[in-house]
mmCIF file of C-alpha atoms in Angstrom:
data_model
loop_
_atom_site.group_PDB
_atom_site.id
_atom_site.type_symbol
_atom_site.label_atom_id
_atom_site.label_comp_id
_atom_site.label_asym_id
_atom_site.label_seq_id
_atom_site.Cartn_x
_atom_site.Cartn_y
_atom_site.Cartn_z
ATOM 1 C CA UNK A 1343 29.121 110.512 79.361
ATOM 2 C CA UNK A 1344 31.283 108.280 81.121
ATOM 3 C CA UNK A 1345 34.401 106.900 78.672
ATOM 4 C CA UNK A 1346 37.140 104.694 79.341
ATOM 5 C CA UNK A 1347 40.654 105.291 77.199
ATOM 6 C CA UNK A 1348 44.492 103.106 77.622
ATOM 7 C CA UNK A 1349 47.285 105.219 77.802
ATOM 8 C CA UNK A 1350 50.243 103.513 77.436
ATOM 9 C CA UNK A 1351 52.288 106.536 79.322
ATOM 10 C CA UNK A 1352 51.351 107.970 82.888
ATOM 11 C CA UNK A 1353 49.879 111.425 82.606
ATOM 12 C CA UNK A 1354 50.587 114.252 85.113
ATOM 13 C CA UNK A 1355 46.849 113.974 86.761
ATOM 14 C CA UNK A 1356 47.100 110.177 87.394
ATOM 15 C CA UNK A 1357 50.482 110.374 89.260
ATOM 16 C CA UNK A 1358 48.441 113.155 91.423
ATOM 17 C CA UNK A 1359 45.394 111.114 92.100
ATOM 18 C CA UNK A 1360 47.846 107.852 92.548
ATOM 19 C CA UNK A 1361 49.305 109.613 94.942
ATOM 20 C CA UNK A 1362 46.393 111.488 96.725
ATOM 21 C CA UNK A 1363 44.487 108.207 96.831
ATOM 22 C CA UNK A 1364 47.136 105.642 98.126
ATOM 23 C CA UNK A 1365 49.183 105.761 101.058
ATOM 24 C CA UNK A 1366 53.076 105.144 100.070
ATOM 25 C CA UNK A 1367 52.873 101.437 101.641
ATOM 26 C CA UNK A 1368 50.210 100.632 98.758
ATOM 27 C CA UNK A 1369 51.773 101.983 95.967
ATOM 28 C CA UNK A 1370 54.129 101.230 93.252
ATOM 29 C CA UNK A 1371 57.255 103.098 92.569
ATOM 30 C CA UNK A 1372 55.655 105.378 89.352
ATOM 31 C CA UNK A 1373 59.398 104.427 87.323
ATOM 32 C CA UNK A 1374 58.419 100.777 87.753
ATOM 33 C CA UNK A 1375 54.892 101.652 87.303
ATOM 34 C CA UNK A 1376 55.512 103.085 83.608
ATOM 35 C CA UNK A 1377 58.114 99.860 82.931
ATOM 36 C CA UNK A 1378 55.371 97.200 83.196
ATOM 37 C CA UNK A 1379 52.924 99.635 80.801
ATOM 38 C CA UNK A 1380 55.676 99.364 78.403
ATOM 39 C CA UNK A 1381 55.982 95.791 78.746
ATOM 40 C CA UNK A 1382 52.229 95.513 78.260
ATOM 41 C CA UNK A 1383 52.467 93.363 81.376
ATOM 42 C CA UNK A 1384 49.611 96.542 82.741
ATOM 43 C CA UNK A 1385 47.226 98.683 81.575
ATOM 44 C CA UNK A 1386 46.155 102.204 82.262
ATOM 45 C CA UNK A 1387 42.936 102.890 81.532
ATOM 46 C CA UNK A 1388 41.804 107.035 82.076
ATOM 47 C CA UNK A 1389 38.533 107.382 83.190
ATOM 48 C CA UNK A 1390 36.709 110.722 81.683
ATOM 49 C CA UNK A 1391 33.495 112.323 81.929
ATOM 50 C CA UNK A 1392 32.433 114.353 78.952
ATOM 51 C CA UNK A 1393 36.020 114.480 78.190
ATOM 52 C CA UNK A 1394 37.175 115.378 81.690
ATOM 53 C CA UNK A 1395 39.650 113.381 83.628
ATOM 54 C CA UNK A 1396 37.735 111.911 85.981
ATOM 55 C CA UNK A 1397 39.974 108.987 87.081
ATOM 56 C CA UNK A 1398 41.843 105.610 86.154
ATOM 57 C CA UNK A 1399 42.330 102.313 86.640
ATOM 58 C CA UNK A 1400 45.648 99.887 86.885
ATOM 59 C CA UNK A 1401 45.155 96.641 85.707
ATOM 60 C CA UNK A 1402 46.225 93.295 84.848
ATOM 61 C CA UNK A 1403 45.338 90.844 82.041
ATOM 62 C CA UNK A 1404 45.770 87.606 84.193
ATOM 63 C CA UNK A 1405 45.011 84.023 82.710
ATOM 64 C CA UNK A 1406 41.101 84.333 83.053
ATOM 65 C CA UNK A 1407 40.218 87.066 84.934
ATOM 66 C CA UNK A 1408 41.683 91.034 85.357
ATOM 67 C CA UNK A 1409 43.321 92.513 88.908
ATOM 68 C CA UNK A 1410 42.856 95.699 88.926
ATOM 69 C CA UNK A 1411 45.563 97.009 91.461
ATOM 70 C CA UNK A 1412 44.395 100.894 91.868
ATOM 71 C CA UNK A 1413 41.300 102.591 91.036
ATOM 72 C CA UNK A 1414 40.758 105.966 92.060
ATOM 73 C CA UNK A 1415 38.266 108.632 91.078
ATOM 74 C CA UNK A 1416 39.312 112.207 91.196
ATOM 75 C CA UNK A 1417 37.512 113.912 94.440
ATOM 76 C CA UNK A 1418 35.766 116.613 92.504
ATOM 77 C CA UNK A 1419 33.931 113.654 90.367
ATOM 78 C CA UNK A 1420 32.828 111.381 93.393
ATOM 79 C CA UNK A 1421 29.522 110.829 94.141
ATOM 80 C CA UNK A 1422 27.840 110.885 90.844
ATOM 81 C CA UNK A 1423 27.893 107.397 90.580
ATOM 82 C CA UNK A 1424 31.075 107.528 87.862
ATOM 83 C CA UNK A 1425 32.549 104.921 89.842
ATOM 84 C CA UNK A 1426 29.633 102.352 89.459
ATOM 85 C CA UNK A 1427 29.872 102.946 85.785
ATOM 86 C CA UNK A 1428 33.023 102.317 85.435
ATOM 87 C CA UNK A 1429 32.892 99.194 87.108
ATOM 88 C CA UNK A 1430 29.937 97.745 85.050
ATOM 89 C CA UNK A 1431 32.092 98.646 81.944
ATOM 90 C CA UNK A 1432 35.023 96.793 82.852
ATOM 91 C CA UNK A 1433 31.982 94.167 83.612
ATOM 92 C CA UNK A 1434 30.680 94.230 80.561
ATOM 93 C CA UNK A 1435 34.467 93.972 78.887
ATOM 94 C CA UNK A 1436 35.728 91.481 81.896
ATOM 95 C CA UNK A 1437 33.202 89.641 83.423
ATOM 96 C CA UNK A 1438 35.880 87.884 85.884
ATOM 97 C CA UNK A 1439 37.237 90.444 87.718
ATOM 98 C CA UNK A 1440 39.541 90.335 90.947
ATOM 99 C CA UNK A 1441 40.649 93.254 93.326
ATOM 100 C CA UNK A 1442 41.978 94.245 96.714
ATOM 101 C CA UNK A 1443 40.301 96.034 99.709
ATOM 102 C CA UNK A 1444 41.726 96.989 103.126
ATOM 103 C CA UNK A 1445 39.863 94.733 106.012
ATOM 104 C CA UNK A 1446 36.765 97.168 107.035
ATOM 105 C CA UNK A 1447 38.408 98.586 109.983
ATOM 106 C CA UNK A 1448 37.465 102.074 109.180
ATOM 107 C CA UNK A 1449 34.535 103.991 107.845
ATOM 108 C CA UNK A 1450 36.243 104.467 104.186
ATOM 109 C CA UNK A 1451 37.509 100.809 104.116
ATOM 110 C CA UNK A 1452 33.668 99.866 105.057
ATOM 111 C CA UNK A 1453 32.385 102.082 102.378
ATOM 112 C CA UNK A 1454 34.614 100.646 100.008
ATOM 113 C CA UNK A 1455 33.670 97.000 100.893
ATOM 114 C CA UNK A 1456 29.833 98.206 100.095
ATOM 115 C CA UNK A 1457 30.528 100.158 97.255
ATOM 116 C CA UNK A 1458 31.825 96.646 95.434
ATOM 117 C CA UNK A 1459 29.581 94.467 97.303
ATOM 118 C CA UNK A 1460 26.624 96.368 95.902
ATOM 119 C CA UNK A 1461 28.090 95.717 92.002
ATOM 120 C CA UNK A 1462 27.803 92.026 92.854
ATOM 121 C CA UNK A 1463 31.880 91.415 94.538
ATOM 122 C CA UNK A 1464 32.059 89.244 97.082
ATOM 123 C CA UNK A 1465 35.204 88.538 99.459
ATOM 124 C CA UNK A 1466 36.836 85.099 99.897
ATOM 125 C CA UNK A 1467 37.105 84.745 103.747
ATOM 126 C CA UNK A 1468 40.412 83.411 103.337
ATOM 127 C CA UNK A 1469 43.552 85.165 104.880
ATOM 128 C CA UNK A 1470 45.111 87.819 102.352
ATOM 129 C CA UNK A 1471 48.303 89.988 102.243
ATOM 130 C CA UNK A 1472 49.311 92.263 100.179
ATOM 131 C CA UNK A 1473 53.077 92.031 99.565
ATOM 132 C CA UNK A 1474 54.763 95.402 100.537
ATOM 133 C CA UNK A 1475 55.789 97.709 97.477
ATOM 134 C CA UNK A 1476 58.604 99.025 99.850
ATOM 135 C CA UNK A 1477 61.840 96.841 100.120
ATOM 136 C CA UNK A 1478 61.990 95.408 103.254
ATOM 137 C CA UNK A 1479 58.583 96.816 103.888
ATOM 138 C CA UNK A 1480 55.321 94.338 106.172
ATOM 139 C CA UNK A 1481 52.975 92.795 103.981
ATOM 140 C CA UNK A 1482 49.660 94.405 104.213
ATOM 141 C CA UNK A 1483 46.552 92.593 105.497
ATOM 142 C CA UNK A 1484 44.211 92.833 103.010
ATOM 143 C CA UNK A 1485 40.627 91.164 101.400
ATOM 144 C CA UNK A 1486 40.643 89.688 98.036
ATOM 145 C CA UNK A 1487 37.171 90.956 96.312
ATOM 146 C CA UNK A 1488 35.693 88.627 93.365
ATOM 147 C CA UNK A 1489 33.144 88.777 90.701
ATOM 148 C CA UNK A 1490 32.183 86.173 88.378
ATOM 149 C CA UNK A 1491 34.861 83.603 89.926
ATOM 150 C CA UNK A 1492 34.489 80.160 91.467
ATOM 151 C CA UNK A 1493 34.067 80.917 95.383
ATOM 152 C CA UNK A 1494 35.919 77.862 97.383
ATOM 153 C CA UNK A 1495 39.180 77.828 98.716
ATOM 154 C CA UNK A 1496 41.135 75.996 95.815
ATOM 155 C CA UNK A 1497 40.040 78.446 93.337
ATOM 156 C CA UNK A 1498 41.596 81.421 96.330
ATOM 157 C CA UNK A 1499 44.624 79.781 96.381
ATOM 158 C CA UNK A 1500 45.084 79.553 92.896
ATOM 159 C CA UNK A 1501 44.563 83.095 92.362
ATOM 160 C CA UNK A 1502 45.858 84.331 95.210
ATOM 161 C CA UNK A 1503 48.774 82.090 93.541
ATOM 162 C CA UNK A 1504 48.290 83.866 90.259
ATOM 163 C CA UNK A 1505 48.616 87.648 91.911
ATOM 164 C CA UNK A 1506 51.496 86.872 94.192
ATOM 165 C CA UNK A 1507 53.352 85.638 91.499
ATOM 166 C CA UNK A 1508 52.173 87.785 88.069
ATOM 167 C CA UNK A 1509 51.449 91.426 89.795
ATOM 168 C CA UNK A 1510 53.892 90.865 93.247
ATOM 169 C CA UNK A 1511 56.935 88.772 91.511
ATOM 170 C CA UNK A 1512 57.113 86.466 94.252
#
């Protein structure tokens, strides 16, 4: 059974899978990380199958919708469709959800693009980038995935807007 918990502190096998998952570019310094769960500002939410970590998800309570910012499933879970459920949970909870995906420039990035595609995302063909985590560091080119939000350009900008300024600080 698939069950999804918030932790309010980082736990030894998300900072392993956080790191396993995302290249250094895409991540956020763990300190800083463990500062905005504090604030409340973002939520952890472990990801467990019958009681095994499975997983997580970072997120963000935005004005009317959630951005979740890294999901990851642990490697020796994948495949049995864990990540679909948890997906259609957060659904269930948040029916407005927003997300990032790298362009599909490689097999993975394609596979990712179907994997949310096929639990009813869609991408605004608008230009994206992810602001660097790294000081100094090149914004990312990236696609901004939707479900359940309004799919023209104004309602992009305004949360693209939203995520630039609420999860980026810019």
């Amino acid at each position: 059974m698939i069950a999804i918990c918030t932790l309010q502190v980082i736990p030894a096998e998300v900072v392993l899978l956080y790191e396993l998952s995302f290249p250094v570019e895409e991540r956020r310094n763990l300190s800083a990380q463990q500062e905005l769960l504090e604030a409340g500002t973002l939520q952890l939410q472990i990801v467990k199958n019958d009681d095994v970590f499975a997983g997580f998800v970072f997120c963000w309570l935005l004005t009317d919708f959630i951005f979740i910012e890294h999901f990851a499933i642990d490697a020796s879970q994948r495949g049995g469709g864990i990540g679909s459920k948890v997906i259609t949970l957060l659904q269930s909870q948040y029916p407005r959800i927003v997300l990032e995906v790298e362009p599909p420039h490689s097999t993975d990035a394609g596979r990712r693009i179907r994997f949310y595609e096929g639990l009813g995302f869609q991408s605004y063909p608008y230009s994206y980038r992810q602001p660097s985590y790294l000081a100094g560091g090149e914004p990312l080119e990236m696609l901004l995935m939707q479900t359940g939000m309004p799919a023209g350009e104004d309602a992009f900008s305004g949360i693209s807007s939203e995520i630039y300024r609420e999860v980026y600080g810019i």
